[in-house]
Amino acid sequence: MLNKANKLPLYYQLYEIILNQINSGIFKEHDKIPSEREFCDKYNISRSTIRQAINELERDGYVYKRHGKGIFVCPKTLKQDLFRFYSFTEEMKKLGKKPTSEVINFEIINDVKIANKMKISINDNLYKITRLRLADDEPVIIETSYLPVNRFPNLTREKLDNTVMYDIFREEYGVDFSKAEEIFKPVITRSHEARILNIKNDIPSMMIERYAYEGDKIIIYSVNIARGDKFEYRVILNK
Amino acid sequence: MLNKANKLPLYYQLYEIILNQINSGIFKEHDKIPSEREFCDKYNISRSTIRQAINELERDGYVYKRHGKGIFVCPKTLKQDLFRFYSFTEEMKKLGKKPTSEVINFEIINDVKIANKMKISINDNLYKITRLRLADDEPVIIETSYLPVNRFPNLTREKLDNTVMYDIFREEYGVDFSKAEEIFKPVITRSHEARILNIKNDIPSMMIERYAYEGDKIIIYSVNIARGDKFEYRVILNK
């Protein structure tokens, strides 16, 4: 309950109470939180104090307002540690989210620029595979991967449906990944990407280029467009 | 020179020639590159081939068009490796850029939310220091740092002018940084930030929160807004 003798400002006490209720799961993602009037009645504080608490929660990305409907809990940000080779599937499971993927494009191409990035011959054919990655059925990442056909013969779209792509690479193709290099850049979400991700155009995305290595060879190059309102990436830098 | 017997498409041969001239410094940042007509005369290829090469260079962020003025070389992206504790000053020097900083705000505050993030008492006073960081006199990052006054007594704005902040911490305050934690998120550049960074509003920024530790204590918390058109961040993920 609020304590007027406490050194913490009242609005911040309320901020913390609501935040704890979000973090502990009493209020879940997209749940409606009580109205100003209900908070007034419950805590016997002014509407302006309540408004301040809610504005701070909104500014910090914990709640969102829907005009005429009320105040709702934002979905949690997905925190990704950049430490070891990680997979979307495993990371989502750790966060208690159901990971799924849809192959939205599968073709064989020839592309000099991609070949140069992968340091392979410009004559080598490449699979270009675009997948939409979902967490609890919500689209969160568009991933476009390029793989040399000669390293992954007979790969088909069907094989990739409802499976963990990296498992197929390891199990069917005996790939032993040695490391990955990832490059992060904030980008404007392009309109066709925003449509696929079901977000507004003005939410920027994180573009992540990944080079996955087998020994010292790049065998997968992928470009990920990850929703900026969904993900944050953490590194630990030592001395 | 272009080779019509080469397997590489002509536009791509031209793309690579221009890119090599940019990378080797023949064309420098903001230099005007030759016009379509000049390329025509020099290489004896069609204008549509030249246009394709230039469009690809533009799409890949190597050149920009200015209406009625011509085609210019984009400034290089600054590549930051996320591996060890790094400083802006040292990183810029490595890239051959002159790093400078301007203190744009210096105040002593009390802020419950920042105190909670830093896991210090809410009664502790904090310096709030905002610096604009420049590379070759171009603004690239707005950094806002929070430091407990009791760990850094008698810090003044004057002390920070024209000095490396981390050097003062090490030399005057005997700080021995143990590690830093950084959190990356793409964000919309807010209008006052865009104005300070001298960029258009529609270029997103990377928001980087840094927690710098001395032993197991957080002694600096900073929020950086880094120009999205300027920086990219790289990590190596091991098995």
mmCIF file with all atom_site columns, N, CA and C in Angstrom, chain A residues 7-8 12 15-16 56 60 83-85 112-113 116 122-123 176-177 179-185 187-188 202 228 232-239, chain B residues 7-8 12 15-16 56 60 83-85 112-113 116 122-123 176-177 179-185 188 202 228 232-239:
data_model
loop_
_atom_site.group_PDB
_atom_site.id
_atom_site.type_symbol
_atom_site.label_atom_id
_atom_site.label_alt_id
_atom_site.label_comp_id
_atom_site.label_asym_id
_atom_site.label_entity_id
_atom_site.label_seq_id
_atom_site.pdbx_PDB_ins_code
_atom_site.Cartn_x
_atom_site.Cartn_y
_atom_site.Cartn_z
_atom_site.occupancy
_atom_site.B_iso_or_equiv
_atom_site.pdbx_formal_charge
_atom_site.auth_seq_id
_atom_site.auth_comp_id
_atom_site.auth_asym_id
_atom_site.auth_atom_id
_atom_site.pdbx_PDB_model_num
ATOM 1   N N  . LYS A 1 7   ? 9.865  8.155   2.032   1.00 0.00 ? 7   LYS A N  1
ATOM 2   C CA . LYS A 1 7   ? 10.605 9.188   1.291   1.00 0.00 ? 7   LYS A CA 1
ATOM 3   C C  . LYS A 1 7   ? 10.332 9.146   -0.205  1.00 0.00 ? 7   LYS A C  1
ATOM 4   N N  . LEU A 1 8   ? 9.921  7.974   -0.691  1.00 0.00 ? 8   LEU A N  1
ATOM 5   C CA . LEU A 1 8   ? 9.655  7.864   -2.128  1.00 0.00 ? 8   LEU A CA 1
ATOM 6   C C  . LEU A 1 8   ? 8.420  8.669   -2.480  1.00 0.00 ? 8   LEU A C  1
ATOM 7   N N  . TYR A 1 12  ? 5.704  7.458   -7.469  1.00 0.00 ? 12  TYR A N  1
ATOM 8   C CA . TYR A 1 12  ? 6.672  6.398   -7.724  1.00 0.00 ? 12  TYR A CA 1
ATOM 9   C C  . TYR A 1 12  ? 6.328  5.129   -6.932  1.00 0.00 ? 12  TYR A C  1
ATOM 10  N N  . TYR A 1 15  ? 3.840  3.598   -9.095  1.00 0.00 ? 15  TYR A N  1
ATOM 11  C CA . TYR A 1 15  ? 4.582  3.066   -10.253 1.00 0.00 ? 15  TYR A CA 1
ATOM 12  C C  . TYR A 1 15  ? 5.147  1.685   -9.913  1.00 0.00 ? 15  TYR A C  1
ATOM 13  N N  . GLU A 1 16  ? 5.781  1.594   -8.742  1.00 0.00 ? 16  GLU A N  1
ATOM 14  C CA . GLU A 1 16  ? 6.410  0.325   -8.350  1.00 0.00 ? 16  GLU A CA 1
ATOM 15  C C  . GLU A 1 16  ? 5.394  -0.769  -8.050  1.00 0.00 ? 16  GLU A C  1
ATOM 16  N N  . GLU A 1 56  ? 4.661  7.598   -16.492 1.00 0.00 ? 56  GLU A N  1
ATOM 17  C CA . GLU A 1 56  ? 6.018  7.061   -16.372 1.00 0.00 ? 56  GLU A CA 1
ATOM 18  C C  . GLU A 1 56  ? 6.066  5.594   -16.841 1.00 0.00 ? 56  GLU A C  1
ATOM 19  N N  . ASP A 1 60  ? 8.266  4.280   -19.964 1.00 0.00 ? 60  ASP A N  1
ATOM 20  C CA . ASP A 1 60  ? 9.255  3.225   -19.790 1.00 0.00 ? 60  ASP A CA 1
ATOM 21  C C  . ASP A 1 60  ? 8.864  1.934   -20.524 1.00 0.00 ? 60  ASP A C  1
ATOM 22  N N  . PHE A 1 83  ? 26.353 -14.131 -26.218 1.00 0.00 ? 83  PHE A N  1
ATOM 23  C CA . PHE A 1 83  ? 27.444 -14.738 -25.473 1.00 0.00 ? 83  PHE A CA 1
ATOM 24  C C  . PHE A 1 83  ? 27.892 -15.991 -26.206 1.00 0.00 ? 83  PHE A C  1
ATOM 25  N N  . ARG A 1 84  ? 26.977 -16.942 -26.333 1.00 0.00 ? 84  ARG A N  1
ATOM 26  C CA . ARG A 1 84  ? 27.277 -18.137 -27.103 1.00 0.00 ? 84  ARG A CA 1
ATOM 27  C C  . ARG A 1 84  ? 26.346 -18.179 -28.301 1.00 0.00 ? 84  ARG A C  1
ATOM 28  N N  . PHE A 1 85  ? 26.696 -18.994 -29.263 1.00 0.00 ? 85  PHE A N  1
ATOM 29  C CA . PHE A 1 85  ? 25.862 -19.338 -30.388 1.00 0.00 ? 85  PHE A CA 1
ATOM 30  C C  . PHE A 1 85  ? 24.451 -19.667 -29.864 1.00 0.00 ? 85  PHE A C  1
ATOM 31  N N  . VAL A 1 112 ? 25.929 -12.333 -56.919 1.00 0.00 ? 112 VAL A N  1
ATOM 32  C CA . VAL A 1 112 ? 27.346 -12.013 -56.747 1.00 0.00 ? 112 VAL A CA 1
ATOM 33  C C  . VAL A 1 112 ? 27.626 -11.341 -55.412 1.00 0.00 ? 112 VAL A C  1
ATOM 34  N N  . LYS A 1 113 ? 26.742 -10.468 -54.994 1.00 0.00 ? 113 LYS A N  1
ATOM 35  C CA . LYS A 1 113 ? 27.038 -9.741  -53.756 1.00 0.00 ? 113 LYS A CA 1
ATOM 36  C C  . LYS A 1 113 ? 27.006 -10.667 -52.538 1.00 0.00 ? 113 LYS A C  1
ATOM 37  N N  . ASN A 1 116 ? 30.066 -12.878 -52.583 1.00 0.00 ? 116 ASN A N  1
ATOM 38  C CA . ASN A 1 116 ? 31.243 -12.166 -52.073 1.00 0.00 ? 116 ASN A CA 1
ATOM 39  C C  . ASN A 1 116 ? 31.227 -12.045 -50.555 1.00 0.00 ? 116 ASN A C  1
ATOM 40  N N  . ILE A 1 122 ? 31.242 -17.101 -57.249 1.00 0.00 ? 122 ILE A N  1
ATOM 41  C CA . ILE A 1 122 ? 30.031 -16.438 -57.723 1.00 0.00 ? 122 ILE A CA 1
ATOM 42  C C  . ILE A 1 122 ? 29.170 -17.371 -58.579 1.00 0.00 ? 122 ILE A C  1
ATOM 43  N N  . ASN A 1 123 ? 29.722 -18.531 -58.943 1.00 0.00 ? 123 ASN A N  1
ATOM 44  C CA . ASN A 1 123 ? 28.930 -19.487 -59.716 1.00 0.00 ? 123 ASN A CA 1
ATOM 45  C C  . ASN A 1 123 ? 28.121 -20.434 -58.841 1.00 0.00 ? 123 ASN A C  1
ATOM 46  N N  . ASP A 1 176 ? 28.921 -28.990 -38.058 1.00 0.00 ? 176 ASP A N  1
ATOM 47  C CA . ASP A 1 176 ? 29.442 -28.691 -36.730 1.00 0.00 ? 176 ASP A CA 1
ATOM 48  C C  . ASP A 1 176 ? 29.821 -27.206 -36.734 1.00 0.00 ? 176 ASP A C  1
ATOM 49  N N  . PHE A 1 177 ? 28.901 -26.380 -36.250 1.00 0.00 ? 177 PHE A N  1
ATOM 50  C CA . PHE A 1 177 ? 29.161 -24.937 -36.264 1.00 0.00 ? 177 PHE A CA 1
ATOM 51  C C  . PHE A 1 177 ? 30.341 -24.603 -35.359 1.00 0.00 ? 177 PHE A C  1
ATOM 52  N N  . LYS A 1 179 ? 31.538 -21.128 -35.013 1.00 0.00 ? 179 LYS A N  1
ATOM 53  C CA . LYS A 1 179 ? 31.242 -19.830 -34.392 1.00 0.00 ? 179 LYS A CA 1
ATOM 54  C C  . LYS A 1 179 ? 30.283 -19.068 -35.290 1.00 0.00 ? 179 LYS A C  1
ATOM 55  N N  . ALA A 1 180 ? 29.789 -17.965 -34.778 1.00 0.00 ? 180 ALA A N  1
ATOM 56  C CA . ALA A 1 180 ? 28.982 -17.063 -35.601 1.00 0.00 ? 180 ALA A CA 1
ATOM 57  C C  . ALA A 1 180 ? 29.445 -15.641 -35.332 1.00 0.00 ? 180 ALA A C  1
ATOM 58  N N  . GLU A 1 181 ? 29.341 -14.834 -36.373 1.00 0.00 ? 181 GLU A N  1
ATOM 59  C CA . GLU A 1 181 ? 29.636 -13.417 -36.223 1.00 0.00 ? 181 GLU A CA 1
ATOM 60  C C  . GLU A 1 181 ? 28.320 -12.690 -36.456 1.00 0.00 ? 181 GLU A C  1
ATOM 61  N N  . GLU A 1 182 ? 27.974 -11.742 -35.589 1.00 0.00 ? 182 GLU A N  1
ATOM 62  C CA . GLU A 1 182 ? 26.727 -11.007 -35.787 1.00 0.00 ? 182 GLU A CA 1
ATOM 63  C C  . GLU A 1 182 ? 26.994 -9.512  -35.796 1.00 0.00 ? 182 GLU A C  1
ATOM 64  N N  . ILE A 1 183 ? 26.309 -8.824  -36.713 1.00 0.00 ? 183 ILE A N  1
ATOM 65  C CA . ILE A 1 183 ? 26.469 -7.379  -36.848 1.00 0.00 ? 183 ILE A CA 1
ATOM 66  C C  . ILE A 1 183 ? 25.103 -6.720  -36.669 1.00 0.00 ? 183 ILE A C  1
ATOM 67  N N  . PHE A 1 184 ? 25.041 -5.762  -35.748 1.00 0.00 ? 184 PHE A N  1
ATOM 68  C CA . PHE A 1 184 ? 23.786 -5.118  -35.352 1.00 0.00 ? 184 PHE A CA 1
ATOM 69  C C  . PHE A 1 184 ? 23.725 -3.686  -35.847 1.00 0.00 ? 184 PHE A C  1
ATOM 70  N N  . LYS A 1 185 ? 22.561 -3.334  -36.374 1.00 0.00 ? 185 LYS A N  1
ATOM 71  C CA . LYS A 1 185 ? 22.352 -1.991  -36.890 1.00 0.00 ? 185 LYS A CA 1
ATOM 72  C C  . LYS A 1 185 ? 20.869 -1.643  -36.748 1.00 0.00 ? 185 LYS A C  1
ATOM 73  N N  . VAL A 1 187 ? 17.521 -0.032  -37.997 1.00 0.00 ? 187 VAL A N  1
ATOM 74  C CA . VAL A 1 187 ? 17.037 0.352   -39.336 1.00 0.00 ? 187 VAL A CA 1
ATOM 75  C C  . VAL A 1 187 ? 15.563 0.742   -39.285 1.00 0.00 ? 187 VAL A C  1
ATOM 76  N N  . ILE A 1 188 ? 15.169 1.512   -40.265 1.00 0.00 ? 188 ILE A N  1
ATOM 77  C CA . ILE A 1 188 ? 13.746 1.797   -40.464 1.00 0.00 ? 188 ILE A CA 1
ATOM 78  C C  . ILE A 1 188 ? 13.087 0.495   -40.915 1.00 0.00 ? 188 ILE A C  1
ATOM 79  N N  . ASP A 1 202 ? 6.418  3.124   -37.964 1.00 0.00 ? 202 ASP A N  1
ATOM 80  C CA . ASP A 1 202 ? 7.347  4.007   -37.253 1.00 0.00 ? 202 ASP A CA 1
ATOM 81  C C  . ASP A 1 202 ? 8.097  3.308   -36.120 1.00 0.00 ? 202 ASP A C  1
ATOM 82  N N  . GLY A 1 228 ? 11.904 -3.921  -33.165 1.00 0.00 ? 228 GLY A N  1
ATOM 83  C CA . GLY A 1 228 ? 12.579 -3.096  -32.171 1.00 0.00 ? 228 GLY A CA 1
ATOM 84  C C  . GLY A 1 228 ? 11.790 -2.933  -30.882 1.00 0.00 ? 228 GLY A C  1
ATOM 85  N N  . GLU A 1 232 ? 15.719 -6.834  -26.991 1.00 0.00 ? 232 GLU A N  1
ATOM 86  C CA . GLU A 1 232 ? 16.921 -6.098  -26.666 1.00 0.00 ? 232 GLU A CA 1
ATOM 87  C C  . GLU A 1 232 ? 18.062 -7.081  -26.500 1.00 0.00 ? 232 GLU A C  1
ATOM 88  N N  . TYR A 1 233 ? 19.275 -6.611  -26.758 1.00 0.00 ? 233 TYR A N  1
ATOM 89  C CA . TYR A 1 233 ? 20.437 -7.481  -26.852 1.00 0.00 ? 233 TYR A CA 1
ATOM 90  C C  . TYR A 1 233 ? 21.455 -7.038  -25.825 1.00 0.00 ? 233 TYR A C  1
ATOM 91  N N  . ARG A 1 234 ? 22.018 -7.996  -25.126 1.00 0.00 ? 234 ARG A N  1
ATOM 92  C CA . ARG A 1 234 ? 22.900 -7.663  -24.007 1.00 0.00 ? 234 ARG A CA 1
ATOM 93  C C  . ARG A 1 234 ? 24.266 -8.305  -24.189 1.00 0.00 ? 234 ARG A C  1
ATOM 94  N N  . VAL A 1 235 ? 25.297 -7.530  -23.948 1.00 0.00 ? 235 VAL A N  1
ATOM 95  C CA . VAL A 1 235 ? 26.661 -8.092  -23.930 1.00 0.00 ? 235 VAL A CA 1
ATOM 96  C C  . VAL A 1 235 ? 27.341 -7.737  -22.612 1.00 0.00 ? 235 VAL A C  1
ATOM 97  N N  . ILE A 1 236 ? 28.243 -8.594  -22.217 1.00 0.00 ? 236 ILE A N  1
ATOM 98  C CA . ILE A 1 236 ? 29.107 -8.307  -21.074 1.00 0.00 ? 236 ILE A CA 1
ATOM 99  C C  . ILE A 1 236 ? 30.502 -8.049  -21.642 1.00 0.00 ? 236 ILE A C  1
ATOM 100 N N  . LEU A 1 237 ? 31.069 -6.909  -21.291 1.00 0.00 ? 237 LEU A N  1
ATOM 101 C CA . LEU A 1 237 ? 32.391 -6.563  -21.785 1.00 0.00 ? 237 LEU A CA 1
ATOM 102 C C  . LEU A 1 237 ? 33.367 -6.667  -20.614 1.00 0.00 ? 237 LEU A C  1
ATOM 103 N N  . ASN A 1 238 ? 34.371 -7.481  -20.774 1.00 0.00 ? 238 ASN A N  1
ATOM 104 C CA . ASN A 1 238 ? 35.349 -7.608  -19.689 1.00 0.00 ? 238 ASN A CA 1
ATOM 105 C C  . ASN A 1 238 ? 36.496 -6.644  -19.900 1.00 0.00 ? 238 ASN A C  1
ATOM 106 N N  . LYS A 1 239 ? 37.285 -6.528  -18.870 1.00 0.00 ? 239 LYS A N  1
ATOM 107 C CA . LYS A 1 239 ? 38.438 -5.607  -18.891 1.00 0.00 ? 239 LYS A CA 1
ATOM 108 C C  . LYS A 1 239 ? 39.381 -5.921  -20.043 1.00 0.00 ? 239 LYS A C  1
ATOM 109 N N  . LYS B 1 7   ? 32.464 -13.339 -66.351 1.00 0.00 ? 7   LYS B N  1
ATOM 110 C CA . LYS B 1 7   ? 31.154 -13.871 -65.978 1.00 0.00 ? 7   LYS B CA 1
ATOM 111 C C  . LYS B 1 7   ? 30.350 -12.892 -65.124 1.00 0.00 ? 7   LYS B C  1
ATOM 112 N N  . LEU B 1 8   ? 31.042 -12.000 -64.462 1.00 0.00 ? 8   LEU B N  1
ATOM 113 C CA . LEU B 1 8   ? 30.337 -11.034 -63.624 1.00 0.00 ? 8   LEU B CA 1
ATOM 114 C C  . LEU B 1 8   ? 29.560 -10.064 -64.494 1.00 0.00 ? 8   LEU B C  1
ATOM 115 N N  . TYR B 1 12  ? 27.881 -5.013  -62.163 1.00 0.00 ? 12  TYR B N  1
ATOM 116 C CA . TYR B 1 12  ? 28.541 -5.399  -60.923 1.00 0.00 ? 12  TYR B CA 1
ATOM 117 C C  . TYR B 1 12  ? 30.044 -5.155  -60.987 1.00 0.00 ? 12  TYR B C  1
ATOM 118 N N  . TYR B 1 15  ? 30.247 -1.597  -60.225 1.00 0.00 ? 15  TYR B N  1
ATOM 119 C CA . TYR B 1 15  ? 29.967 -1.477  -58.782 1.00 0.00 ? 15  TYR B CA 1
ATOM 120 C C  . TYR B 1 15  ? 31.261 -1.720  -57.999 1.00 0.00 ? 15  TYR B C  1
ATOM 121 N N  . GLU B 1 16  ? 31.954 -2.800  -58.335 1.00 0.00 ? 16  GLU B N  1
ATOM 122 C CA . GLU B 1 16  ? 33.177 -3.155  -57.601 1.00 0.00 ? 16  GLU B CA 1
ATOM 123 C C  . GLU B 1 16  ? 34.308 -2.157  -57.837 1.00 0.00 ? 16  GLU B C  1
ATOM 124 N N  . GLU B 1 56  ? 22.690 0.298   -56.911 1.00 0.00 ? 56  GLU B N  1
ATOM 125 C CA . GLU B 1 56  ? 23.120 -0.727  -55.942 1.00 0.00 ? 56  GLU B CA 1
ATOM 126 C C  . GLU B 1 56  ? 24.043 -0.124  -54.886 1.00 0.00 ? 56  GLU B C  1
ATOM 127 N N  . ASP B 1 60  ? 23.195 0.000   -50.926 1.00 0.00 ? 60  ASP B N  1
ATOM 128 C CA . ASP B 1 60  ? 24.095 -0.599  -49.948 1.00 0.00 ? 60  ASP B CA 1
ATOM 129 C C  . ASP B 1 60  ? 24.764 0.438   -49.047 1.00 0.00 ? 60  ASP B C  1
ATOM 130 N N  . PHE B 1 83  ? 33.630 -6.643  -27.390 1.00 0.00 ? 83  PHE B N  1
ATOM 131 C CA . PHE B 1 83  ? 34.474 -7.743  -26.967 1.00 0.00 ? 83  PHE B CA 1
ATOM 132 C C  . PHE B 1 83  ? 35.066 -7.402  -25.604 1.00 0.00 ? 83  PHE B C  1
ATOM 133 N N  . ARG B 1 84  ? 35.828 -6.331  -25.562 1.00 0.00 ? 84  ARG B N  1
ATOM 134 C CA . ARG B 1 84  ? 36.367 -5.874  -24.284 1.00 0.00 ? 84  ARG B CA 1
ATOM 135 C C  . ARG B 1 84  ? 35.788 -4.496  -24.013 1.00 0.00 ? 84  ARG B C  1
ATOM 136 N N  . PHE B 1 85  ? 35.896 -4.082  -22.776 1.00 0.00 ? 85  PHE B N  1
ATOM 137 C CA . PHE B 1 85  ? 35.613 -2.739  -22.331 1.00 0.00 ? 85  PHE B CA 1
ATOM 138 C C  . PHE B 1 85  ? 36.262 -1.742  -23.313 1.00 0.00 ? 85  PHE B C  1
ATOM 139 N N  . VAL B 1 112 ? 14.864 8.475   -8.343  1.00 0.00 ? 112 VAL B N  1
ATOM 140 C CA . VAL B 1 112 ? 14.607 7.132   -7.805  1.00 0.00 ? 112 VAL B CA 1
ATOM 141 C C  . VAL B 1 112 ? 14.786 6.045   -8.851  1.00 0.00 ? 112 VAL B C  1
ATOM 142 N N  . LYS B 1 113 ? 14.359 6.329   -10.058 1.00 0.00 ? 113 LYS B N  1
ATOM 143 C CA . LYS B 1 113 ? 14.441 5.260   -11.070 1.00 0.00 ? 113 LYS B CA 1
ATOM 144 C C  . LYS B 1 113 ? 15.889 4.953   -11.421 1.00 0.00 ? 113 LYS B C  1
ATOM 145 N N  . ASN B 1 116 ? 17.478 3.068   -8.572  1.00 0.00 ? 116 ASN B N  1
ATOM 146 C CA . ASN B 1 116 ? 17.105 1.653   -8.588  1.00 0.00 ? 116 ASN B CA 1
ATOM 147 C C  . ASN B 1 116 ? 17.869 0.874   -9.649  1.00 0.00 ? 116 ASN B C  1
ATOM 148 N N  . ILE B 1 122 ? 18.246 5.587   -2.735  1.00 0.00 ? 122 ILE B N  1
ATOM 149 C CA . ILE B 1 122 ? 17.512 6.639   -3.448  1.00 0.00 ? 122 ILE B CA 1
ATOM 150 C C  . ILE B 1 122 ? 17.858 8.026   -2.913  1.00 0.00 ? 122 ILE B C  1
ATOM 151 N N  . ASN B 1 123 ? 18.570 8.076   -1.769  1.00 0.00 ? 123 ASN B N  1
ATOM 152 C CA . ASN B 1 123 ? 18.965 9.382   -1.231  1.00 0.00 ? 123 ASN B CA 1
ATOM 153 C C  . ASN B 1 123 ? 20.296 9.865   -1.794  1.00 0.00 ? 123 ASN B C  1
ATOM 154 N N  . ASP B 1 176 ? 39.003 1.220   -10.751 1.00 0.00 ? 176 ASP B N  1
ATOM 155 C CA . ASP B 1 176 ? 39.485 0.055   -11.485 1.00 0.00 ? 176 ASP B CA 1
ATOM 156 C C  . ASP B 1 176 ? 38.231 -0.675  -12.004 1.00 0.00 ? 176 ASP B C  1
ATOM 157 N N  . PHE B 1 177 ? 37.884 -0.388  -13.264 1.00 0.00 ? 177 PHE B N  1
ATOM 158 C CA . PHE B 1 177 ? 36.669 -0.988  -13.820 1.00 0.00 ? 177 PHE B CA 1
ATOM 159 C C  . PHE B 1 177 ? 36.823 -2.507  -13.920 1.00 0.00 ? 177 PHE B C  1
ATOM 160 N N  . LYS B 1 179 ? 34.081 -4.615  -15.180 1.00 0.00 ? 179 LYS B N  1
ATOM 161 C CA . LYS B 1 179 ? 33.381 -5.040  -16.401 1.00 0.00 ? 179 LYS B CA 1
ATOM 162 C C  . LYS B 1 179 ? 32.314 -4.015  -16.743 1.00 0.00 ? 179 LYS B C  1
ATOM 163 N N  . ALA B 1 180 ? 31.726 -4.162  -17.903 1.00 0.00 ? 180 ALA B N  1
ATOM 164 C CA . ALA B 1 180 ? 30.578 -3.344  -18.265 1.00 0.00 ? 180 ALA B CA 1
ATOM 165 C C  . ALA B 1 180 ? 29.524 -4.252  -18.886 1.00 0.00 ? 180 ALA B C  1
ATOM 166 N N  . GLU B 1 181 ? 28.274 -3.864  -18.661 1.00 0.00 ? 181 GLU B N  1
ATOM 167 C CA . GLU B 1 181 ? 27.168 -4.574  -19.298 1.00 0.00 ? 181 GLU B CA 1
ATOM 168 C C  . GLU B 1 181 ? 26.533 -3.574  -20.251 1.00 0.00 ? 181 GLU B C  1
ATOM 169 N N  . GLU B 1 182 ? 26.281 -3.989  -21.497 1.00 0.00 ? 182 GLU B N  1
ATOM 170 C CA . GLU B 1 182 ? 25.644 -3.071  -22.441 1.00 0.00 ? 182 GLU B CA 1
ATOM 171 C C  . GLU B 1 182 ? 24.384 -3.696  -23.017 1.00 0.00 ? 182 GLU B C  1
ATOM 172 N N  . ILE B 1 183 ? 23.359 -2.869  -23.144 1.00 0.00 ? 183 ILE B N  1
ATOM 173 C CA . ILE B 1 183 ? 22.082 -3.332  -23.683 1.00 0.00 ? 183 ILE B CA 1
ATOM 174 C C  . ILE B 1 183 ? 21.729 -2.481  -24.901 1.00 0.00 ? 183 ILE B C  1
ATOM 175 N N  . PHE B 1 184 ? 21.456 -3.154  -26.017 1.00 0.00 ? 184 PHE B N  1
ATOM 176 C CA . PHE B 1 184 ? 21.239 -2.506  -27.312 1.00 0.00 ? 184 PHE B CA 1
ATOM 177 C C  . PHE B 1 184 ? 19.781 -2.594  -27.732 1.00 0.00 ? 184 PHE B C  1
ATOM 178 N N  . LYS B 1 185 ? 19.264 -1.483  -28.234 1.00 0.00 ? 185 LYS B N  1
ATOM 179 C CA . LYS B 1 185 ? 17.881 -1.425  -28.682 1.00 0.00 ? 185 LYS B CA 1
ATOM 180 C C  . LYS B 1 185 ? 17.773 -0.379  -29.791 1.00 0.00 ? 185 LYS B C  1
ATOM 181 N N  . ILE B 1 188 ? 13.556 5.186   -32.250 1.00 0.00 ? 188 ILE B N  1
ATOM 182 C CA . ILE B 1 188 ? 13.302 6.375   -33.059 1.00 0.00 ? 188 ILE B CA 1
ATOM 183 C C  . ILE B 1 188 ? 14.159 7.501   -32.488 1.00 0.00 ? 188 ILE B C  1
ATOM 184 N N  . ASP B 1 202 ? 14.096 10.794  -39.507 1.00 0.00 ? 202 ASP B N  1
ATOM 185 C CA . ASP B 1 202 ? 13.708 9.438   -39.889 1.00 0.00 ? 202 ASP B CA 1
ATOM 186 C C  . ASP B 1 202 ? 14.874 8.449   -39.871 1.00 0.00 ? 202 ASP B C  1
ATOM 187 N N  . GLY B 1 228 ? 22.258 5.866   -36.070 1.00 0.00 ? 228 GLY B N  1
ATOM 188 C CA . GLY B 1 228 ? 22.090 4.589   -36.752 1.00 0.00 ? 228 GLY B CA 1
ATOM 189 C C  . GLY B 1 228 ? 22.737 4.538   -38.126 1.00 0.00 ? 228 GLY B C  1
ATOM 190 N N  . GLU B 1 232 ? 27.886 0.451   -36.532 1.00 0.00 ? 232 GLU B N  1
ATOM 191 C CA . GLU B 1 232 ? 27.390 -0.909  -36.425 1.00 0.00 ? 232 GLU B CA 1
ATOM 192 C C  . GLU B 1 232 ? 28.213 -1.648  -35.393 1.00 0.00 ? 232 GLU B C  1
ATOM 193 N N  . TYR B 1 233 ? 27.604 -2.648  -34.784 1.00 0.00 ? 233 TYR B N  1
ATOM 194 C CA . TYR B 1 233 ? 28.186 -3.311  -33.626 1.00 0.00 ? 233 TYR B CA 1
ATOM 195 C C  . TYR B 1 233 ? 28.330 -4.798  -33.943 1.00 0.00 ? 233 TYR B C  1
ATOM 196 N N  . ARG B 1 234 ? 29.490 -5.331  -33.608 1.00 0.00 ? 234 ARG B N  1
ATOM 197 C CA . ARG B 1 234 ? 29.787 -6.694  -34.010 1.00 0.00 ? 234 ARG B CA 1
ATOM 198 C C  . ARG B 1 234 ? 30.128 -7.554  -32.799 1.00 0.00 ? 234 ARG B C  1
ATOM 199 N N  . VAL B 1 235 ? 29.563 -8.740  -32.753 1.00 0.00 ? 235 VAL B N  1
ATOM 200 C CA . VAL B 1 235 ? 29.949 -9.715  -31.729 1.00 0.00 ? 235 VAL B CA 1
ATOM 201 C C  . VAL B 1 235 ? 30.357 -11.025 -32.380 1.00 0.00 ? 235 VAL B C  1
ATOM 202 N N  . ILE B 1 236 ? 31.227 -11.733 -31.712 1.00 0.00 ? 236 ILE B N  1
ATOM 203 C CA . ILE B 1 236 ? 31.577 -13.090 -32.110 1.00 0.00 ? 236 ILE B CA 1
ATOM 204 C C  . ILE B 1 236 ? 30.961 -14.021 -31.071 1.00 0.00 ? 236 ILE B C  1
ATOM 205 N N  . LEU B 1 237 ? 30.174 -14.977 -31.565 1.00 0.00 ? 237 LEU B N  1
ATOM 206 C CA . LEU B 1 237 ? 29.527 -15.928 -30.660 1.00 0.00 ? 237 LEU B CA 1
ATOM 207 C C  . LEU B 1 237 ? 30.212 -17.272 -30.824 1.00 0.00 ? 237 LEU B C  1
ATOM 208 N N  . ASN B 1 238 ? 30.740 -17.791 -29.751 1.00 0.00 ? 238 ASN B N  1
ATOM 209 C CA . ASN B 1 238 ? 31.380 -19.088 -29.848 1.00 0.00 ? 238 ASN B CA 1
ATOM 210 C C  . ASN B 1 238 ? 30.393 -20.195 -29.540 1.00 0.00 ? 238 ASN B C  1
ATOM 211 N N  . LYS B 1 239 ? 30.814 -21.402 -29.838 1.00 0.00 ? 239 LYS B N  1
ATOM 212 C CA . LYS B 1 239 ? 29.958 -22.573 -29.633 1.00 0.00 ? 239 LYS B CA 1
ATOM 213 C C  . LYS B 1 239 ? 29.506 -22.686 -28.188 1.00 0.00 ? 239 LYS B C  1
#
